[in-house]
Coordinates of C-alpha atoms in Angstrom, one line a residue:
Chain J
M1 CA -98.0 -58.4 -121.8
T2 CA -98.6 -56.5 -118.6
T3 CA -96.4 -57.4 -115.6
H4 CA -98.4 -58.0 -112.4
H5 CA -96.0 -57.7 -109.4
P6 CA -97.0 -59.4 -106.2
V7 CA -98.5 -57.4 -103.3
T8 CA -96.9 -57.7 -99.9
V9 CA -99.4 -57.2 -97.1
T10 CA -98.1 -57.1 -93.5
A11 CA -100.5 -57.2 -90.6
S12 CA -98.4 -58.2 -87.6
P13 CA -100.1 -59.5 -84.4
G14 CA -100.5 -57.1 -81.5
V15 CA -100.3 -53.9 -83.5
P16 CA -103.0 -52.0 -85.3
Y17 CA -101.1 -51.5 -88.6
V18 CA -101.5 -52.8 -92.1
D19 CA -98.5 -52.3 -94.5
I20 CA -98.8 -52.8 -98.2
V21 CA -96.0 -52.7 -100.7
R22 CA -96.4 -53.0 -104.5
E23 CA -94.3 -52.2 -107.5
F24 CA -95.4 -50.9 -110.9
E25 CA -93.7 -50.9 -114.3
A26 CA -94.5 -47.2 -114.8
P27 CA -93.0 -43.8 -113.9
V28 CA -94.0 -42.3 -110.6
A29 CA -95.7 -39.4 -112.3
D30 CA -98.1 -41.8 -114.0
V31 CA -98.8 -43.8 -110.8
Y32 CA -99.4 -40.5 -108.9
R33 CA -101.9 -39.3 -111.6
A34 CA -103.7 -42.6 -111.4
Y35 CA -104.0 -42.1 -107.6
T36 CA -105.1 -38.4 -107.7
E37 CA -107.3 -37.9 -110.8
P38 CA -110.8 -39.1 -110.0
E39 CA -111.5 -40.2 -113.5
L40 CA -108.5 -42.5 -113.4
V41 CA -109.1 -43.7 -109.8
A42 CA -112.6 -44.8 -110.9
Q43 CA -110.9 -47.1 -113.5
W44 CA -108.9 -49.2 -111.1
L45 CA -109.7 -48.9 -107.4
G46 CA -111.3 -52.0 -106.1
P47 CA -112.3 -55.4 -107.4
R48 CA -113.4 -55.9 -111.0
D49 CA -116.9 -57.1 -110.2
L50 CA -118.0 -54.0 -108.3
A51 CA -119.3 -50.9 -110.0
M52 CA -117.4 -47.8 -108.9
D53 CA -119.1 -44.4 -108.4
I54 CA -117.0 -41.5 -107.1
Q55 CA -119.1 -38.8 -105.4
E56 CA -116.1 -36.6 -104.6
Y57 CA -112.4 -36.8 -104.8
D58 CA -110.9 -33.4 -103.8
V59 CA -107.2 -34.2 -103.5
R60 CA -105.8 -31.4 -101.3
A61 CA -105.4 -30.8 -97.6
G62 CA -108.9 -30.7 -96.2
G63 CA -110.5 -32.0 -99.3
K64 CA -113.0 -34.8 -99.0
W65 CA -113.3 -38.0 -100.8
A66 CA -116.2 -40.5 -101.1
Y67 CA -117.1 -43.3 -103.4
T68 CA -119.5 -46.2 -103.6
H69 CA -118.7 -49.8 -104.7
T70 CA -121.9 -51.6 -105.8
D71 CA -121.9 -55.4 -106.1
P72 CA -123.7 -57.4 -108.8
A73 CA -126.7 -57.9 -106.5
G74 CA -127.0 -54.1 -106.2
T75 CA -125.7 -53.7 -102.7
P76 CA -123.8 -50.5 -102.2
Y77 CA -120.6 -50.2 -100.0
G78 CA -119.7 -46.6 -99.3
F79 CA -116.3 -45.3 -98.3
S80 CA -115.2 -41.8 -97.4
G81 CA -112.7 -39.6 -95.7
V82 CA -110.6 -36.5 -95.8
F83 CA -107.1 -35.7 -97.1
H84 CA -104.8 -34.5 -94.4
S85 CA -101.8 -33.7 -96.7
V86 CA -101.0 -34.1 -100.3
A87 CA -97.3 -33.9 -101.4
P88 CA -95.8 -35.1 -104.6
D89 CA -94.4 -38.2 -103.0
R90 CA -96.9 -38.8 -100.2
I91 CA -100.6 -38.6 -99.5
V92 CA -102.1 -38.9 -96.0
Q93 CA -105.9 -39.4 -95.6
T94 CA -108.5 -40.8 -93.3
F95 CA -110.7 -43.7 -94.2
E96 CA -114.1 -44.8 -93.0
F97 CA -116.4 -47.6 -94.3
D98 CA -120.1 -46.7 -93.9
G99 CA -120.9 -50.3 -93.0
Y100 CA -118.8 -49.9 -89.9
P101 CA -119.3 -46.2 -89.0
G102 CA -117.3 -44.4 -86.4
H103 CA -114.3 -46.7 -87.0
I104 CA -111.7 -44.5 -88.8
S105 CA -108.2 -45.3 -90.0
L106 CA -105.3 -43.1 -91.1
E107 CA -103.6 -44.1 -94.3
S108 CA -100.4 -42.8 -95.9
V109 CA -99.4 -43.7 -99.4
T110 CA -95.7 -43.1 -100.3
F111 CA -94.6 -43.0 -104.0
V112 CA -91.0 -44.2 -104.4
D113 CA -89.3 -43.4 -107.6
L114 CA -87.4 -46.4 -108.8
G115 CA -86.2 -44.7 -112.0
G116 CA -89.0 -45.3 -114.6
R117 CA -90.6 -47.8 -112.2
T118 CA -92.5 -47.1 -109.0
R119 CA -93.0 -48.6 -105.6
I120 CA -95.9 -47.6 -103.5
E121 CA -95.9 -48.1 -99.7
V122 CA -99.2 -47.9 -97.9
H123 CA -99.2 -47.6 -94.1
S124 CA -102.6 -47.8 -92.4
V125 CA -103.2 -47.4 -88.7
Y126 CA -106.4 -48.3 -87.0
Q127 CA -108.1 -47.0 -83.8
S128 CA -108.0 -50.5 -82.3
Q129 CA -106.6 -54.0 -82.8
E130 CA -110.2 -55.2 -83.5
D131 CA -110.7 -52.6 -86.3
R132 CA -107.4 -53.7 -87.9
D133 CA -108.2 -57.4 -87.6
G134 CA -111.7 -56.9 -89.0
M135 CA -110.4 -55.0 -92.0
V136 CA -107.9 -57.8 -92.8
A137 CA -110.6 -60.4 -92.4
S138 CA -113.0 -58.5 -94.7
G139 CA -111.2 -59.6 -97.9
M140 CA -109.3 -56.3 -98.2
E141 CA -106.3 -58.2 -99.7
R142 CA -108.3 -59.7 -102.5
G143 CA -109.9 -56.4 -103.5
M144 CA -106.5 -54.7 -103.4
T145 CA -104.7 -57.3 -105.4
E146 CA -107.3 -57.1 -108.1
G147 CA -107.3 -53.3 -108.0
F148 CA -103.6 -53.2 -108.4
E149 CA -103.8 -55.5 -111.4
R150 CA -106.3 -53.2 -113.0
L151 CA -103.9 -50.3 -112.2
D152 CA -101.2 -52.2 -114.1
D153 CA -103.5 -52.4 -117.1
L154 CA -104.5 -48.8 -116.9
L155 CA -100.8 -47.6 -116.6
E156 CA -100.0 -49.6 -119.7
A157 CA -102.9 -48.1 -121.6
A158 CA -102.7 -44.8 -123.4
A159 CA -104.9 -43.0 -120.9
V160 CA -102.2 -42.3 -118.4
H161 CA -99.4 -41.5 -120.9
Chain P
M1 CA -113.9 -22.7 -55.8
T2 CA -113.2 -24.5 -59.1
T3 CA -112.9 -28.3 -58.9
H4 CA -110.0 -29.6 -60.9
H5 CA -110.4 -33.3 -61.5
P6 CA -107.4 -35.5 -62.2
V7 CA -106.4 -36.4 -65.7
T8 CA -105.9 -40.1 -66.5
V9 CA -103.3 -40.7 -69.3
T10 CA -102.8 -44.2 -70.5
A11 CA -100.0 -45.0 -72.9
S12 CA -99.4 -48.8 -72.7
P13 CA -96.2 -50.3 -73.9
G14 CA -96.2 -52.0 -77.3
V15 CA -99.2 -50.1 -78.8
P16 CA -99.3 -46.7 -80.5
Y17 CA -102.2 -45.3 -78.5
V18 CA -102.7 -42.5 -75.9
D19 CA -105.9 -42.5 -74.0
I20 CA -106.9 -39.5 -71.9
V21 CA -109.9 -39.3 -69.6
R22 CA -111.0 -36.2 -67.7
E23 CA -114.2 -35.1 -66.0
F24 CA -115.6 -31.6 -65.8
E25 CA -118.2 -30.0 -63.5
A26 CA -120.2 -28.6 -66.4
P27 CA -122.9 -29.8 -68.8
V28 CA -121.8 -31.5 -72.0
A29 CA -123.2 -28.6 -74.1
D30 CA -120.8 -26.2 -72.4
V31 CA -117.8 -28.5 -72.8
Y32 CA -118.6 -29.1 -76.4
R33 CA -118.8 -25.3 -77.1
A34 CA -115.4 -24.8 -75.4
Y35 CA -114.0 -27.5 -77.8
T36 CA -115.6 -26.2 -81.0
E37 CA -115.8 -22.4 -80.8
P38 CA -112.4 -21.0 -81.7
E39 CA -112.6 -17.9 -79.5
L40 CA -113.2 -20.3 -76.5
V41 CA -110.6 -22.9 -77.6
A42 CA -108.0 -20.0 -77.6
Q43 CA -108.8 -19.4 -73.9
W44 CA -107.8 -22.8 -72.6
L45 CA -106.0 -25.1 -75.0
G46 CA -102.4 -25.5 -73.9
P47 CA -100.2 -24.4 -71.0
R48 CA -100.7 -21.0 -69.4
D49 CA -97.2 -19.7 -70.3
L50 CA -97.7 -20.0 -74.1
A51 CA -99.4 -17.4 -76.2
M52 CA -102.1 -19.0 -78.4
D53 CA -102.9 -17.8 -81.9
I54 CA -105.5 -19.7 -83.9
Q55 CA -105.1 -19.4 -87.7
E56 CA -108.1 -21.5 -88.5
Y57 CA -110.6 -23.7 -86.7
D58 CA -113.2 -24.9 -89.1
V59 CA -115.1 -27.5 -87.1
R60 CA -116.8 -29.6 -89.8
A61 CA -115.9 -32.7 -91.8
G62 CA -113.1 -31.6 -94.1
G63 CA -112.5 -28.4 -92.2
K64 CA -108.9 -27.5 -91.3
W65 CA -107.6 -26.3 -88.0
A66 CA -104.2 -24.7 -87.2
Y67 CA -102.8 -22.8 -84.3
T68 CA -99.5 -21.6 -83.0
H69 CA -98.3 -21.7 -79.4
T70 CA -95.5 -19.2 -78.7
D71 CA -93.3 -19.5 -75.7
P72 CA -92.0 -16.6 -73.6
A73 CA -88.7 -16.6 -75.6
G74 CA -90.7 -16.1 -78.8
T75 CA -90.3 -19.6 -80.2
P76 CA -93.4 -20.6 -82.1
Y77 CA -94.8 -24.2 -82.1
G78 CA -97.3 -24.9 -84.9
F79 CA -100.0 -27.6 -84.9
S80 CA -102.5 -28.4 -87.6
G81 CA -104.8 -31.0 -89.0
V82 CA -108.2 -31.6 -90.5
F83 CA -111.5 -32.7 -89.1
H84 CA -112.7 -36.1 -90.3
S85 CA -116.1 -36.0 -88.6
V86 CA -118.0 -33.8 -86.2
A87 CA -120.9 -35.2 -84.3
P88 CA -122.6 -33.8 -81.2
D89 CA -120.9 -36.5 -79.0
R90 CA -117.7 -37.1 -80.9
I91 CA -115.1 -35.3 -83.0
V92 CA -112.4 -37.1 -85.0
Q93 CA -109.5 -35.1 -86.4
T94 CA -105.9 -35.5 -87.6
F95 CA -103.0 -33.9 -85.8
E96 CA -99.5 -32.8 -86.9
F97 CA -96.8 -30.8 -85.1
D98 CA -94.8 -28.7 -87.5
G99 CA -91.6 -29.5 -85.5
Y100 CA -92.0 -33.1 -86.5
P101 CA -93.6 -32.9 -89.9
G102 CA -95.0 -35.9 -91.7
H103 CA -95.8 -37.7 -88.5
I104 CA -99.6 -37.6 -88.2
S105 CA -101.9 -38.9 -85.6
L106 CA -105.7 -39.5 -85.5
E107 CA -107.5 -38.3 -82.5
S108 CA -111.1 -38.8 -81.4
V109 CA -112.7 -36.9 -78.6
T110 CA -115.9 -38.3 -77.1
F111 CA -118.2 -36.2 -74.9
V112 CA -120.0 -38.3 -72.3
D113 CA -123.0 -36.8 -70.6
L114 CA -122.9 -37.5 -66.9
G115 CA -126.1 -35.5 -66.2
G116 CA -124.9 -31.9 -65.7
R117 CA -121.3 -33.1 -65.6
T118 CA -119.2 -34.3 -68.5
R119 CA -116.5 -36.8 -69.1
I120 CA -114.2 -36.5 -72.1
E121 CA -112.4 -39.5 -73.5
V122 CA -109.6 -38.8 -76.0
H123 CA -108.2 -41.7 -78.0
S124 CA -105.2 -40.9 -80.1
V125 CA -103.5 -43.4 -82.5
Y126 CA -100.0 -42.7 -84.0
Q127 CA -98.4 -44.0 -87.1
S128 CA -95.6 -45.7 -85.2
Q129 CA -94.6 -46.7 -81.6
E130 CA -91.8 -44.1 -81.9
D131 CA -94.2 -41.3 -82.7
R132 CA -96.4 -42.2 -79.8
D133 CA -93.4 -42.5 -77.4
G134 CA -92.0 -39.2 -78.6
M135 CA -95.3 -37.4 -78.0
V136 CA -95.5 -38.8 -74.5
A137 CA -91.9 -37.8 -73.8
S138 CA -92.5 -34.3 -75.1
G139 CA -94.3 -33.1 -72.0
M140 CA -97.8 -33.5 -73.5
E141 CA -99.2 -34.5 -70.2
R142 CA -98.2 -31.3 -68.4
G143 CA -99.6 -29.1 -71.1
M144 CA -102.8 -31.0 -71.1
T145 CA -103.2 -31.0 -67.4
E146 CA -102.7 -27.3 -67.3
G147 CA -105.0 -26.8 -70.3
F148 CA -107.8 -28.8 -68.6
E149 CA -107.5 -26.7 -65.5
R150 CA -107.8 -23.5 -67.6
L151 CA -110.9 -25.2 -69.2
D152 CA -112.4 -25.7 -65.7
D153 CA -111.9 -22.0 -65.0
L154 CA -113.4 -21.1 -68.3
L155 CA -116.4 -23.3 -67.8
E156 CA -117.0 -21.7 -64.5
A157 CA -116.8 -18.2 -65.9
A158 CA -119.8 -16.5 -67.5
A159 CA -118.4 -16.8 -71.0
V160 CA -119.6 -20.3 -71.6
H161 CA -122.9 -20.0 -69.9

């Protein structure tokens, strides 16, 4: 039976940050692969009821990424950005939602080796308090929680091992 | 005689932003060229007493930029990042100083057409309050003030016209 750890989301008042912490019952190398290989990313990132189409996912400094989530009614939601830096324990990238163009955030994902288990720490910083608050109000947490549960399942499946 | 407008730098307590506003006595097209053509950037960006060497300056989404400032004692200071988006009135890019690696900021520069004159508005957001405060304490304002004065001179010279 797959273990689904809780997600901790911190969005304190008065600062434009969102911090997310989540543990996984899998080695850091597997979690890292699931974050960096587009064919794996497509299998877990986002809520279950959205179709995922990755246009590009070039995981290197200066590489671009772009994907579209499409809901059951056929409405597409596009996301894109560029990778600033890609290290074995940390990836830093920009993020923009095409429904709110021109509002960009900077996101870092740190992979902490817990010895056969992994903790990821996501730190996002927005260009304004309003941008941050809007992202939190958009249902980000639900989509992420569901995505991480799908990632648990993927990590347990043979694909990643 | 070249007009040097004052620089307004806002770094309010408790938030990780720096906002910079500066006007120039030149059309927006000229200021934009001075910001986007590496051979022009090299002529104004930074204090006068530092030698400027641009390694790359690829002004497009996903393009990288990197330059080194070297002080009179020969000590190099490297800066680099990637461009997230490049529009005729706004450029968004990441920024990292190699003396403080892993601390990245997200910077947008907006070019406001004042009708033959130009106002630039720079909004930078840092990953933490400490990063922002450290950048302000580093003498950023002096370097920028001097750089903008050099830019005034460049805009007045034939090179940009």
